[in-house]
Amino acid sequence: MAIECKNTTSSIWWQQWRWPKLLRIAKANGWKPAGTTQSPEDEIYFPGGRWDRDNYTTNDGQTVTAEDAIALGAALESALRVIPNEYALAKYELPGGGIEIAPNQPPVPDVDWFSGAEAKAQVAAFVAFCKQGAFRIF
């Protein structure tokens, strides 16, 4: 499963298990979530005020406002300085490649999951995406 963050011109995908880690990193670096909104066409799925505005982690089509997206991007841009440049998870890689995430993930800080040049570049790309303004989470 994946999380797709989509605005009017582009989209970025995250593995569903990585997305909450990225949000926690943003919070640790100053992001204060403003709350998501529900699009009018999705009212049929969450009628009568059942919308959870604090929910950023599922892919229910919630909207992150432009101001909130910009704040999220600013916090992650700040976090880039604390994300290790060297790949911090190498010692957890399986012989055939990859890292076992279920049932037990390695006991490492969230920033380590975004360490190394490639992963840091993904975070930097998401920062640029957030600076474009509002997006929806699918």
GROMACS .gro file of N, CA, C and O in nm:
model
  552
    1MET      N    1   0.083  -0.117   0.000
    1MET     CA    2   0.000   0.000   0.000
    1MET      C    3   0.088   0.124   0.000
    1MET      O    4   0.201   0.121   0.045
    2ALA      N    5   0.031   0.232  -0.048
    2ALA     CA    6   0.108   0.355  -0.060
    2ALA      C    7   0.023   0.475  -0.022
    2ALA      O    8  -0.100   0.468  -0.020
    3ILE      N    9   0.091   0.582   0.005
    3ILE     CA   10   0.029   0.712   0.026
    3ILE      C   11   0.070   0.797  -0.093
    3ILE      O   12   0.189   0.808  -0.125
    4GLU      N   13  -0.028   0.855  -0.160
    4GLU     CA   14   0.000   0.946  -0.270
    4GLU      C   15  -0.042   1.086  -0.226
    4GLU      O   16  -0.157   1.109  -0.192
    5CYS      N   17   0.051   1.177  -0.229
    5CYS     CA   18   0.024   1.318  -0.203
    5CYS      C   19   0.013   1.383  -0.340
    5CYS      O   20   0.107   1.377  -0.420
    6LYS      N   21  -0.103   1.446  -0.365
    6LYS     CA   22  -0.129   1.494  -0.501
    6LYS      C   23  -0.181   1.637  -0.497
    6LYS      O   24  -0.275   1.667  -0.423
    7ASN      N   25  -0.117   1.724  -0.576
    7ASN     CA   26  -0.169   1.859  -0.592
    7ASN      C   27  -0.222   1.875  -0.734
    7ASN      O   28  -0.241   1.775  -0.802
    8THR      N   29  -0.241   1.995  -0.779
    8THR     CA   30  -0.301   2.014  -0.911
    8THR      C   31  -0.206   1.983  -1.027
    8THR      O   32  -0.251   1.965  -1.139
    9THR      N   33  -0.075   1.976  -0.998
    9THR     CA   34   0.020   1.954  -1.108
    9THR      C   35   0.109   1.832  -1.093
    9THR      O   36   0.171   1.790  -1.190
   10SER      N   37   0.121   1.777  -0.972
   10SER     CA   38   0.213   1.666  -0.954
   10SER      C   39   0.173   1.580  -0.834
   10SER      O   40   0.080   1.614  -0.761
   11SER      N   41   0.247   1.472  -0.815
   11SER     CA   42   0.221   1.385  -0.700
   11SER      C   43   0.351   1.321  -0.655
   11SER      O   44   0.447   1.311  -0.731
   12ILE      N   45   0.350   1.280  -0.529
   12ILE     CA   46   0.464   1.211  -0.469
   12ILE      C   47   0.408   1.092  -0.391
   12ILE      O   48   0.307   1.106  -0.321
   13TRP      N   49   0.475   0.978  -0.402
   13TRP     CA   50   0.433   0.857  -0.334
   13TRP      C   51   0.525   0.827  -0.217
   13TRP      O   52   0.644   0.849  -0.225
   14TRP      N   53   0.465   0.773  -0.110
   14TRP     CA   54   0.540   0.724   0.006
   14TRP      C   55   0.489   0.587   0.042
   14TRP      O   56   0.369   0.561   0.031
   15GLN      N   57   0.577   0.501   0.085
   15GLN     CA   58   0.532   0.374   0.139
   15GLN      C   59   0.450   0.406   0.263
   15GLN      O   60   0.487   0.493   0.342
   16GLN      N   61   0.340   0.335   0.279
   16GLN     CA   62   0.247   0.368   0.387
   16GLN      C   63   0.311   0.359   0.525
   16GLN      O   64   0.279   0.438   0.612
   17TRP      N   65   0.406   0.271   0.546
   17TRP     CA   66   0.470   0.259   0.677
   17TRP      C   67   0.574   0.368   0.701
   17TRP      O   68   0.611   0.398   0.814
   18ARG      N   69   0.622   0.434   0.594
   18ARG     CA   70   0.719   0.542   0.609
   18ARG      C   71   0.652   0.678   0.634
   18ARG      O   72   0.711   0.766   0.697
   19TRP      N   73   0.533   0.693   0.583
   19TRP     CA   74   0.463   0.822   0.590
   19TRP      C   75   0.447   0.873   0.734
   19TRP      O   76   0.482   0.989   0.761
   20PRO      N   77   0.401   0.793   0.830
   20PRO     CA   78   0.391   0.845   0.968
   20PRO      C   79   0.527   0.885   1.025
   20PRO      O   80   0.536   0.979   1.105
   21LYS      N   81   0.633   0.816   0.986
   21LYS     CA   82   0.767   0.852   1.033
   21LYS      C   83   0.804   0.992   0.982
   21LYS      O   84   0.860   1.074   1.056
   22LEU      N   85   0.772   1.020   0.857
   22LEU     CA   86   0.802   1.150   0.800
   22LEU      C   87   0.724   1.260   0.873
   22LEU      O   88   0.778   1.366   0.904
   23LEU      N   89   0.598   1.232   0.905
   23LEU     CA   90   0.517   1.330   0.978
   23LEU      C   91   0.571   1.353   1.119
   23LEU      O   92   0.573   1.467   1.167
   24ARG      N   93   0.617   1.246   1.184
   24ARG     CA   94   0.676   1.263   1.317
   24ARG      C   95   0.804   1.347   1.312
   24ARG      O   96   0.831   1.429   1.401
   25ILE      N   97   0.884   1.327   1.208
   25ILE     CA   98   1.005   1.408   1.191
   25ILE      C   99   0.967   1.555   1.175
   25ILE      O  100   1.029   1.643   1.234
   26ALA      N  101   0.864   1.581   1.095
   26ALA     CA  102   0.819   1.719   1.076
   26ALA      C  103   0.774   1.780   1.208
   26ALA      O  104   0.810   1.894   1.240
   27LYS      N  105   0.697   1.705   1.286
   27LYS     CA  106   0.652   1.756   1.416
   27LYS      C  107   0.770   1.783   1.509
   27LYS      O  108   0.772   1.883   1.580
   28ALA      N  109   0.868   1.695   1.508
   28ALA     CA  110   0.986   1.712   1.593
   28ALA      C  111   1.068   1.834   1.552
   28ALA      O  112   1.149   1.884   1.629
   29ASN      N  113   1.044   1.882   1.430
   29ASN     CA  114   1.118   1.998   1.380
   29ASN      C  115   1.028   2.121   1.364
   29ASN      O  116   1.055   2.208   1.282
   30GLY      N  117   0.921   2.123   1.443
   30GLY     CA  118   0.841   2.245   1.453
   30GLY      C  119   0.708   2.251   1.382
   30GLY      O  120   0.636   2.349   1.396
   31TRP      N  121   0.673   2.149   1.304
   31TRP     CA  122   0.543   2.153   1.236
   31TRP      C  123   0.431   2.133   1.335
   31TRP      O  124   0.434   2.040   1.415
   32LYS      N  125   0.333   2.220   1.331
   32LYS     CA  126   0.214   2.208   1.413
   32LYS      C  127   0.097   2.187   1.317
   32LYS      O  128   0.050   2.284   1.255
   33PRO      N  129   0.052   2.063   1.301
   33PRO     CA  130  -0.054   2.035   1.204
   33PRO      C  131  -0.177   2.122   1.227
   33PRO      O  132  -0.225   2.135   1.339
   34ALA      N  133  -0.225   2.182   1.120
   34ALA     CA  134  -0.343   2.268   1.128
   34ALA      C  135  -0.472   2.189   1.116
   34ALA      O  136  -0.578   2.239   1.148
   35GLY      N  137  -0.461   2.066   1.071
   35GLY     CA  138  -0.581   1.983   1.051
   35GLY      C  139  -0.617   1.974   0.904
   35GLY      O  140  -0.600   2.070   0.828
   36THR      N  141  -0.664   1.859   0.864
   36THR     CA  142  -0.702   1.838   0.725
   36THR      C  143  -0.849   1.873   0.707
   36THR      O  144  -0.923   1.886   0.803
   37THR      N  145  -0.888   1.889   0.582
   37THR     CA  146  -1.028   1.914   0.550
   37THR      C  147  -1.077   1.804   0.457
   37THR      O  148  -1.000   1.736   0.391
   38GLN      N  149  -1.207   1.791   0.456
   38GLN     CA  150  -1.273   1.691   0.373
   38GLN      C  151  -1.331   1.760   0.251
   38GLN      O  152  -1.394   1.866   0.263
   39SER      N  153  -1.310   1.702   0.135
   39SER     CA  154  -1.369   1.761   0.015
   39SER      C  155  -1.519   1.737   0.015
   39SER      O  156  -1.567   1.635   0.067
   40PRO      N  157  -1.597   1.828  -0.041
   40PRO     CA  158  -1.744   1.812  -0.041
   40PRO      C  159  -1.790   1.682  -0.107
   40PRO      O  160  -1.885   1.620  -0.058
   41GLU      N  161  -1.720   1.638  -0.210
   41GLU     CA  162  -1.762   1.514  -0.277
   41GLU      C  163  -1.741   1.389  -0.192
   41GLU      O  164  -1.797   1.284  -0.218
   42ASP      N  165  -1.656   1.401  -0.090
   42ASP     CA  166  -1.630   1.287  -0.003
   42ASP      C  167  -1.720   1.283   0.120
   42ASP      O  168  -1.707   1.194   0.204
   43GLU      N  169  -1.812   1.377   0.131
   43GLU     CA  170  -1.906   1.381   0.244
   43GLU      C  171  -1.984   1.250   0.255
   43GLU      O  172  -2.016   1.206   0.365
   44ILE      N  173  -2.009   1.182   0.143
   44ILE     CA  174  -2.085   1.056   0.148
   44ILE      C  175  -2.011   0.948   0.226
   44ILE      O  176  -2.073   0.858   0.281
   45TYR      N  177  -1.878   0.956   0.230
   45TYR     CA  178  -1.799   0.856   0.301
   45TYR      C  179  -1.784   0.887   0.450
   45TYR      O  180  -1.762   0.797   0.530
   46PHE      N  181  -1.793   1.014   0.485
   46PHE     CA  182  -1.778   1.057   0.625
   46PHE      C  183  -1.889   1.157   0.659
   46PHE      O  184  -1.863   1.274   0.684
   47PRO      N  185  -2.014   1.110   0.659
   47PRO     CA  186  -2.127   1.202   0.679
   47PRO      C  187  -2.140   1.250   0.824
   47PRO      O  188  -2.089   1.188   0.916
   48GLY      N  189  -2.211   1.360   0.838
   48GLY     CA  190  -2.251   1.407   0.970
   48GLY      C  191  -2.139   1.445   1.062
   48GLY      O  192  -2.147   1.424   1.183
   49GLY      N  193  -2.032   1.501   1.010
   49GLY     CA  194  -1.925   1.548   1.096
   49GLY      C  195  -1.833   1.440   1.148
   49GLY      O  196  -1.762   1.460   1.246
   50ARG      N  197  -1.833   1.323   1.087
   50ARG     CA  198  -1.745   1.214   1.133
   50ARG      C  199  -1.602   1.229   1.084
   50ARG      O  200  -1.518   1.145   1.112
   51TRP      N  201  -1.574   1.336   1.012
   51TRP     CA  202  -1.440   1.357   0.960
   51TRP      C  203  -1.342   1.381   1.074
   51TRP      O  204  -1.366   1.460   1.164
   52ASP      N  205  -1.227   1.315   1.069
   52ASP     CA  206  -1.122   1.333   1.169
   52ASP      C  207  -1.018   1.428   1.111
   52ASP      O  208  -0.929   1.387   1.038
   53ARG      N  209  -1.028   1.554   1.146
   53ARG     CA  210  -0.939   1.655   1.089
   53ARG      C  211  -0.793   1.637   1.132
   53ARG      O  212  -0.702   1.690   1.070
   54ASP      N  213  -0.769   1.561   1.238
   54ASP     CA  214  -0.632   1.536   1.284
   54ASP      C  215  -0.565   1.420   1.211
   54ASP      O  216  -0.451   1.387   1.238
   55ASN      N  217  -0.637   1.357   1.119
   55ASN     CA  218  -0.586   1.240   1.049
   55ASN      C  219  -0.509   1.281   0.924
   55ASN      O  220  -0.566   1.329   0.827
   56TYR      N  221  -0.380   1.258   0.929
   56TYR     CA  222  -0.292   1.279   0.813
   56TYR      C  223  -0.237   1.146   0.763
   56TYR      O  224  -0.167   1.143   0.662
   57THR      N  225  -0.262   1.037   0.834
   57THR     CA  226  -0.189   0.913   0.803
   57THR      C  227  -0.262   0.816   0.712
   57THR      O  228  -0.198   0.727   0.658
   58THR      N  229  -0.391   0.831   0.694
   58THR     CA  230  -0.461   0.740   0.603
   58THR      C  231  -0.472   0.805   0.465
   58THR      O  232  -0.444   0.923   0.448
   59ASN      N  233  -0.518   0.728   0.370
   59ASN     CA  234  -0.531   0.779   0.233
   59ASN      C  235  -0.679   0.796   0.198
   59ASN      O  236  -0.730   0.736   0.106
   60ASP      N  237  -0.745   0.885   0.273
   60ASP     CA  238  -0.888   0.908   0.257
   60ASP      C  239  -0.920   1.029   0.170
   60ASP      O  240  -1.033   1.075   0.168
   61GLY      N  241  -0.822   1.085   0.103
   61GLY     CA  242  -0.847   1.200   0.016
   61GLY      C  243  -0.853   1.332   0.091
   61GLY      O  244  -0.899   1.432   0.036
   62GLN      N  245  -0.806   1.333   0.215
   62GLN     CA  246  -0.809   1.457   0.292
   62GLN      C  247  -0.719   1.562   0.229
   62GLN      O  248  -0.620   1.531   0.165
   63THR      N  249  -0.757   1.688   0.251
   63THR     CA  250  -0.682   1.800   0.196
   63THR      C  251  -0.595   1.863   0.304
   63THR      O  252  -0.642   1.891   0.414
   64VAL      N  253  -0.470   1.887   0.269
   64VAL     CA  254  -0.377   1.963   0.352
   64VAL      C  255  -0.378   2.103   0.292
   64VAL      O  256  -0.349   2.119   0.173
   65THR      N  257  -0.413   2.203   0.371
   65THR     CA  258  -0.422   2.340   0.320
   65THR      C  259  -0.286   2.391   0.274
   65THR      O  260  -0.181   2.337   0.313
   66ALA      N  261  -0.287   2.497   0.196
   66ALA     CA  262  -0.163   2.555   0.146
   66ALA      C  263  -0.072   2.598   0.261
   66ALA      O  264   0.048   2.569   0.261
   67GLU      N  265  -0.129   2.665   0.360
   67GLU     CA  266  -0.049   2.712   0.473
   67GLU      C  267   0.011   2.596   0.550
   67GLU      O  268   0.128   2.601   0.592
   68ASP      N  269  -0.067   2.492   0.570
   68ASP     CA  270  -0.021   2.374   0.643
   68ASP      C  271   0.087   2.300   0.563
   68ASP      O  272   0.187   2.255   0.618
   69ALA      N  273   0.067   2.290   0.433
   69ALA     CA  274   0.166   2.223   0.348
   69ALA      C  275   0.298   2.298   0.350
   69ALA      O  276   0.406   2.237   0.360
   70ILE      N  277   0.292   2.430   0.344
   70ILE     CA  278   0.414   2.510   0.346
   70ILE      C  279   0.485   2.495   0.480
   70ILE      O  280   0.608   2.481   0.487
   71ALA      N  281   0.409   2.491   0.590
   71ALA     CA  282   0.468   2.471   0.723
   71ALA      C  283   0.529   2.332   0.734
   71ALA      O  284   0.638   2.315   0.792
   72LEU      N  285   0.462   2.231   0.679
   72LEU     CA  286   0.514   2.095   0.679
   72LEU      C  287   0.647   2.090   0.603
   72LEU      O  288   0.746   2.034   0.650
   73GLY      N  289   0.649   2.153   0.486
   73GLY     CA  290   0.771   2.157   0.406
   73GLY      C  291   0.885   2.229   0.477
   73GLY      O  292   1.000   2.185   0.473
   74ALA      N  293   0.853   2.339   0.546
   74ALA     CA  294   0.957   2.414   0.618
   74ALA      C  295   1.016   2.330   0.731
   74ALA      O  296   1.138   2.331   0.752
   75ALA      N  297   0.932   2.257   0.802
   75ALA     CA  298   0.982   2.171   0.910
   75ALA      C  299   1.070   2.060   0.855
   75ALA      O  300   1.176   2.029   0.912
   76LEU      N  301   1.030   2.001   0.744
   76LEU     CA  302   1.112   1.894   0.684
   76LEU      C  303   1.240   1.949   0.624
   76LEU      O  304   1.344   1.883   0.628
   77GLU      N  305   1.236   2.070   0.574
   77GLU     CA  306   1.358   2.132   0.523
   77GLU      C  307   1.458   2.151   0.637
   77GLU      O  308   1.577   2.125   0.623
   78SER      N  309   1.405   2.192   0.752
   78SER     CA  310   1.490   2.205   0.871
   78SER      C  311   1.544   2.068   0.913
   78SER      O  312   1.658   2.056   0.957
   79ALA      N  313   1.461   1.965   0.900
   79ALA     CA  314   1.501   1.829   0.941
   79ALA      C  315   1.611   1.772   0.853
   79ALA      O  316   1.684   1.682   0.897
   80LEU      N  317   1.626   1.820   0.732
   80LEU     CA  318   1.729   1.767   0.643
   80LEU      C  319   1.868   1.776   0.706
   80LEU      O  320   1.954   1.693   0.680
   81ARG      N  321   1.889   1.873   0.793
   81ARG     CA  322   2.020   1.887   0.858
   81ARG      C  323   2.045   1.780   0.962
   81ARG      O  324   2.160   1.755   0.996
   82VAL      N  325   1.940   1.716   1.014
   82VAL     CA  326   1.959   1.611   1.116
   82VAL      C  327   1.944   1.470   1.060
   82VAL      O  328   1.974   1.372   1.128
   83ILE      N  329   1.901   1.460   0.937
   83ILE     CA  330   1.892   1.328   0.873
   83ILE      C  331   2.033   1.290   0.829
   83ILE      O  332   2.100   1.368   0.760
   84PRO      N  333   2.081   1.171   0.871
   84PRO     CA  334   2.218   1.133   0.838
   84PRO      C  335   2.246   1.129   0.686
   84PRO      O  336   2.161   1.084   0.608
   85ASN      N  337   2.362   1.179   0.649
   85ASN     CA  338   2.403   1.173   0.509
   85ASN      C  339   2.437   1.031   0.467
   85ASN      O  340   2.413   0.991   0.354
   86GLU      N  341   2.496   0.956   0.559
   86GLU     CA  342   2.530   0.816   0.532
   86GLU      C  343   2.409   0.728   0.561
   86GLU      O  344   2.333   0.754   0.654
   87TYR      N  345   2.395   0.624   0.483
   87TYR     CA  346   2.284   0.530   0.500
   87TYR      C  347   2.299   0.457   0.634
   87TYR      O  348   2.392   0.381   0.654
   88ALA      N  349   2.206   0.486   0.725
   88ALA     CA  350   2.218   0.437   0.863
   88ALA      C  351   2.160   0.298   0.885
   88ALA      O  352   2.174   0.243   0.995
   89LEU      N  353   2.097   0.239   0.785
   89LEU     CA  354   2.029   0.111   0.805
   89LEU      C  355   2.103  -0.007   0.743
   89LEU      O  356   2.051  -0.119   0.744
   90ALA      N  357   2.221   0.015   0.694
   90ALA     CA  358   2.295  -0.092   0.625
   90ALA      C  359   2.309  -0.217   0.711
   90ALA      O  360   2.297  -0.329   0.660
   91LYS      N  361   2.332  -0.202   0.840
   91LYS     CA  362   2.353  -0.319   0.925
   91LYS      C  363   2.225  -0.401   0.944
   91LYS      O  364   2.231  -0.514   0.992
   92TYR      N  365   2.110  -0.348   0.902
   92TYR     CA  366   1.983  -0.420   0.916
   92TYR      C  367   1.938  -0.485   0.785
   92TYR      O  368   1.834  -0.551   0.782
   93GLU      N  369   2.013  -0.465   0.679
   93GLU     CA  370   1.972  -0.522   0.550
   93GLU      C  371   1.983  -0.673   0.552
   93GLU      O  372   2.077  -0.730   0.605
   94LEU      N  373   1.885  -0.736   0.490
   94LEU     CA  374   1.882  -0.881   0.477
   94LEU      C  375   1.978  -0.925   0.367
   94LEU      O  376   2.009  -0.846   0.277
   95PRO      N  377   2.024  -1.050   0.370
   95PRO     CA  378   2.118  -1.096   0.267
   95PRO      C  379   2.067  -1.077   0.125
   95PRO      O  380   2.144  -1.044   0.036
   96GLY      N  381   1.938  -1.091   0.103
   96GLY     CA  382   1.881  -1.075  -0.031
   96GLY      C  383   1.843  -0.932  -0.063
   96GLY      O  384   1.791  -0.903  -0.169
   97GLY      N  385   1.867  -0.841   0.029
   97GLY     CA  386   1.830  -0.701   0.011
   97GLY      C  387   1.706  -0.666   0.091
   97GLY      O  388   1.629  -0.753   0.130
   98GLY      N  389   1.686  -0.542   0.113
   98GLY     CA  390   1.571  -0.494   0.189
   98GLY      C  391   1.591  -0.508   0.339
   98GLY      O  392   1.690  -0.566   0.386
   99ILE      N  393   1.496  -0.456   0.411
   99ILE     CA  394   1.498  -0.459   0.557
   99ILE      C  395   1.364  -0.513   0.605
   99ILE      O  396   1.258  -0.472   0.556
  100GLU      N  397   1.371  -0.604   0.699
  100GLU     CA  398   1.247  -0.659   0.754
  100GLU      C  399   1.178  -0.550   0.836
  100GLU      O  400   1.236  -0.493   0.929
  101ILE      N  401   1.051  -0.521   0.799
  101ILE     CA  402   0.976  -0.420   0.874
  101ILE      C  403   0.862  -0.481   0.953
  101ILE      O  404   0.804  -0.415   1.039
  102ALA      N  405   0.829  -0.605   0.924
  102ALA     CA  406   0.723  -0.671   1.000
  102ALA      C  407   0.769  -0.812   1.033
  102ALA      O  408   0.831  -0.877   0.949
  103PRO      N  409   0.748  -0.860   1.150
  103PRO     CA  410   0.668  -0.796   1.255
  103PRO      C  411   0.746  -0.695   1.338
  103PRO      O  412   0.686  -0.618   1.412
  104ASN      N  413   0.877  -0.692   1.328
  104ASN     CA  414   0.956  -0.602   1.412
  104ASN      C  415   1.051  -0.517   1.328
  104ASN      O  416   1.141  -0.571   1.264
  105GLN      N  417   1.031  -0.387   1.332
  105GLN     CA  418   1.123  -0.297   1.264
  105GLN      C  419   1.248  -0.280   1.348
  105GLN      O  420   1.243  -0.293   1.470
  106PRO      N  421   1.359  -0.248   1.283
  106PRO     CA  422   1.480  -0.219   1.361
  106PRO      C  423   1.454  -0.102   1.457
  106PRO      O  424   1.383  -0.008   1.422
  107PRO      N  425   1.513  -0.106   1.575
  107PRO     CA  426   1.492   0.000   1.674
  107PRO      C  427   1.581   0.121   1.646
  107PRO      O  428   1.684   0.141   1.711
  108VAL      N  429   1.542   0.199   1.546
  108VAL     CA  430   1.623   0.314   1.506
  108VAL      C  431   1.536   0.440   1.506
  108VAL      O  432   1.413   0.431   1.494
  109PRO      N  433   1.598   0.556   1.517
  109PRO     CA  434   1.521   0.681   1.509
  109PRO      C  435   1.454   0.696   1.372
  109PRO      O  436   1.505   0.645   1.271
  110ASP      N  437   1.344   0.768   1.369
  110ASP     CA  438   1.273   0.790   1.243
  110ASP      C  439   1.363   0.848   1.135
  110ASP      O  440   1.353   0.811   1.018
  111VAL      N  441   1.453   0.939   1.172
  111VAL     CA  442   1.539   1.003   1.071
  111VAL      C  443   1.627   0.902   0.997
  111VAL      O  444   1.660   0.924   0.880
  112ASP      N  445   1.661   0.792   1.063
  112ASP     CA  446   1.745   0.692   0.997
  112ASP      C  447   1.675   0.629   0.876
  112ASP      O  448   1.743   0.584   0.782
  113TRP      N  449   1.544   0.625   0.876
  113TRP     CA  450   1.470   0.567   0.764
  113TRP      C  451   1.479   0.653   0.638
  113TRP      O  452   1.443   0.611   0.529
  114PHE      N  453   1.527   0.776   0.654
  114PHE     CA  454   1.541   0.868   0.542
  114PHE      C  455   1.687   0.906   0.519
  114PHE      O  456   1.717   1.005   0.454
  115SER      N  457   1.778   0.826   0.574
  115SER     CA  458   1.922   0.854   0.564
  115SER      C  459   1.977   0.810   0.429
  115SER      O  460   1.919   0.727   0.360
  116GLY      N  461   2.089   0.868   0.397
  116GLY     CA  462   2.155   0.836   0.270
  116GLY      C  463   2.109   0.932   0.161
  116GLY      O  464   2.003   0.995   0.170
  117ALA      N  465   2.188   0.941   0.058
  117ALA     CA  466   2.164   1.040  -0.048
  117ALA      C  467   2.028   1.024  -0.117
  117ALA      O  468   1.957   1.122  -0.137
  118GLU      N  469   1.992   0.902  -0.151
  118GLU     CA  470   1.867   0.880  -0.225
  118GLU      C  471   1.745   0.917  -0.141
  118GLU      O  472   1.655   0.988  -0.187
  119ALA      N  473   1.742   0.871  -0.018
  119ALA     CA  474   1.627   0.898   0.068
  119ALA      C  475   1.619   1.046   0.105
  119ALA      O  476   1.510   1.104   0.109
  120LYS      N  477   1.733   1.108   0.131
  120LYS     CA  478   1.733   1.252   0.160
  120LYS      C  479   1.683   1.332   0.040
  120LYS      O  480   1.613   1.432   0.056
  121ALA      N  481   1.718   1.286  -0.080
  121ALA     CA  482   1.670   1.352  -0.201
  121ALA      C  483   1.517   1.342  -0.212
  121ALA      O  484   1.451   1.435  -0.259
  122GLN      N  485   1.461   1.228  -0.168
  122GLN     CA  486   1.315   1.213  -0.169
  122GLN      C  487   1.251   1.313  -0.072
  122GLN      O  488   1.148   1.372  -0.104
  123VAL      N  489   1.312   1.330   0.045
  123VAL     CA  490   1.259   1.427   0.141
  123VAL      C  491   1.271   1.568   0.083
  123VAL      O  492   1.176   1.647   0.091
  124ALA      N  493   1.384   1.599   0.021
  124ALA     CA  494   1.402   1.731  -0.041
  124ALA      C  495   1.299   1.755  -0.152
  124ALA      O  496   1.245   1.865  -0.166
  125ALA      N  497   1.269   1.652  -0.229
  125ALA     CA  498   1.167   1.664  -0.334
  125ALA      C  499   1.029   1.689  -0.272
  125ALA      O  500   0.950   1.767  -0.326
  126PHE      N  501   1.003   1.625  -0.159
  126PHE     CA  502   0.876   1.648  -0.092
  126PHE      C  503   0.869   1.789  -0.034
  126PHE      O  504   0.762   1.851  -0.036
  127VAL      N  505   0.980   1.841   0.014
  127VAL     CA  506   0.985   1.980   0.061
  127VAL      C  507   0.943   2.073  -0.052
  127VAL      O  508   0.859   2.161  -0.035
  128ALA      N  509   1.001   2.052  -0.170
  128ALA     CA  510   0.967   2.135  -0.286
  128ALA      C  511   0.819   2.119  -0.322
  128ALA      O  512   0.752   2.217  -0.356
  129PHE      N  513   0.769   1.997  -0.314
  129PHE     CA  514   0.627   1.970  -0.340
  129PHE      C  515   0.540   2.049  -0.242
  129PHE      O  516   0.443   2.113  -0.281
  130CYS      N  517   0.574   2.045  -0.114
  130CYS     CA  518   0.496   2.116  -0.011
  130CYS      C  519   0.495   2.266  -0.034
  130CYS      O  520   0.395   2.334  -0.008
  131LYS      N  521   0.605   2.320  -0.084
  131LYS     CA  522   0.612   2.463  -0.111
  131LYS      C  523   0.517   2.507  -0.221
  131LYS      O  524   0.486   2.625  -0.233
  132GLN      N  525   0.466   2.410  -0.300
  132GLN     CA  526   0.370   2.441  -0.406
  132GLN      C  527   0.231   2.469  -0.349
  132GLN      O  528   0.145   2.522  -0.418
  133GLY      N  529   0.207   2.429  -0.223
  133GLY     CA  530   0.078   2.460  -0.161
  133GLY      C  531  -0.006   2.336  -0.133
  133GLY      O  532   0.047   2.227  -0.112
  134ALA      N  533  -0.135   2.356  -0.129
  134ALA     CA  534  -0.232   2.253  -0.087
  134ALA      C  535  -0.216   2.124  -0.166
  134ALA      O  536  -0.180   2.125  -0.283
  135PHE      N  537  -0.243   2.012  -0.096
  135PHE     CA  538  -0.245   1.882  -0.162
  135PHE      C  539  -0.342   1.791  -0.091
  135PHE      O  540  -0.385   1.818   0.020
  136ARG      N  541  -0.377   1.684  -0.160
  136ARG     CA  542  -0.465   1.582  -0.102
  136ARG      C  543  -0.384   1.455  -0.079
  136ARG      O  544  -0.286   1.429  -0.148
  137ILE      N  545  -0.429   1.377   0.020
  137ILE     CA  546  -0.363   1.252   0.054
  137ILE      C  547  -0.452   1.137   0.011
  137ILE      O  548  -0.563   1.120   0.060
  138PHE      N  549  -0.403   1.056  -0.083
  138PHE     CA  550  -0.477   0.940  -0.135
  138PHE      C  551  -0.400   0.811  -0.104
  138PHE      O  552  -0.283   0.808  -0.096
   0.00000   0.00000   0.00000
